[in-house]
Every structure is written in C-alpha cells, then in structure tokens.
XYZ file of C-alpha atoms in Angstrom:
81
model
C 16.156 2.613 22.197
C 19.164 4.243 23.135
C 21.251 2.861 20.641
C 18.690 3.509 17.951
C 18.915 7.102 18.792
C 22.713 7.259 18.991
C 22.761 5.479 15.429
C 20.076 8.232 13.968
C 22.369 10.943 15.535
C 25.695 9.430 13.926
C 23.809 9.225 10.737
C 22.474 12.809 10.776
C 26.281 14.062 11.773
C 27.474 11.886 8.948
C 24.807 13.341 6.205
C 25.962 16.940 7.536
C 29.329 16.306 6.861
C 29.913 14.486 3.957
C 26.348 14.778 2.035
C 23.405 12.483 1.973
C 25.102 10.003 -0.564
C 28.478 9.445 0.474
C 29.742 6.259 0.935
C 30.089 7.048 4.809
C 26.373 7.661 4.762
C 26.084 4.030 3.910
C 28.221 2.654 6.609
C 26.178 4.726 9.093
C 23.111 3.366 7.722
C 24.325 -0.450 7.845
C 24.660 0.401 11.845
C 21.454 1.756 12.341
C 20.185 -1.274 10.544
C 21.984 -3.359 13.007
C 20.619 -1.797 16.022
C 16.907 -2.042 14.365
C 17.222 -5.467 13.694
C 18.577 -6.279 17.311
C 15.059 -4.627 18.896
C 12.894 -6.570 16.170
C 12.583 -3.448 13.835
C 12.761 -5.262 10.837
C 10.838 -3.348 8.436
C 12.815 0.093 9.188
C 16.177 -2.238 8.849
C 15.304 -3.061 5.735
C 14.473 0.626 4.565
C 17.655 1.553 5.855
C 19.496 -1.214 3.725
C 17.746 -0.368 1.027
C 18.683 3.133 1.233
C 22.381 1.710 1.905
C 22.237 -0.241 -1.219
C 21.276 2.809 -3.524
C 24.291 4.762 -2.214
C 26.666 1.794 -2.698
C 25.714 1.434 -6.199
C 26.224 5.330 -6.889
C 29.598 5.082 -5.420
C 32.322 3.148 -5.977
C 30.132 0.907 -8.736
C 27.831 -2.291 -9.124
C 30.761 -4.701 -8.362
C 31.973 -2.989 -5.243
C 32.592 -4.741 -1.583
C 30.399 -2.434 0.074
C 27.155 -3.603 -2.594
C 28.063 -6.980 -2.020
C 28.043 -7.003 1.914
C 25.032 -4.935 1.479
C 23.105 -6.849 -0.515
C 24.195 -9.830 1.731
C 22.789 -7.991 4.946
C 19.640 -7.436 3.260
C 19.294 -11.031 1.666
C 19.482 -12.277 5.630
C 17.004 -9.882 6.860
C 14.603 -10.774 4.034
C 14.732 -14.214 5.018
C 13.708 -13.401 8.739
C 10.784 -11.102 7.703
C-alpha cells in the first residue's frame, strides 16, 4: 500500500533526524499504525503502537497526554483484534 510505504519512509527520516526514541518518532509510529489499520494490518499496527507507548513512557513521563493518547489508540485496536 502506497500510504504505508510513505509512512515507513517518513518514520525512517524522523528516526535519522531525531534518534530512535524521540517523541517525534512516536508520532510517526502512530501515523504508521493508522495506515496499517486502514488496510486491515492490525497486528502490525499493534506493534507500531506498542513501540510508540515505550517511547511515550520514556519521553515526557507516564502521565503525559501522548502516552494516554497512544494507550487509547491501542485499546481501540485491541477491541477490534
């Protein structure tokens, strides 16, 4: 899927620019997960979201809005799987 390829390319660009665990990478992973979900690749989307959770936990702290948003996305995906 073209969208997934674009999101992967963007993720790689962000990783090179900011490092593997930067908050920007978490945002790119969430975009990738959305693209993966849109074509029914739910298991891959779940993996992307779990990586985004780990990044959010290490970045601003466990009570951050980013972490809560990613966990919410993961919960909604889990309901579908």
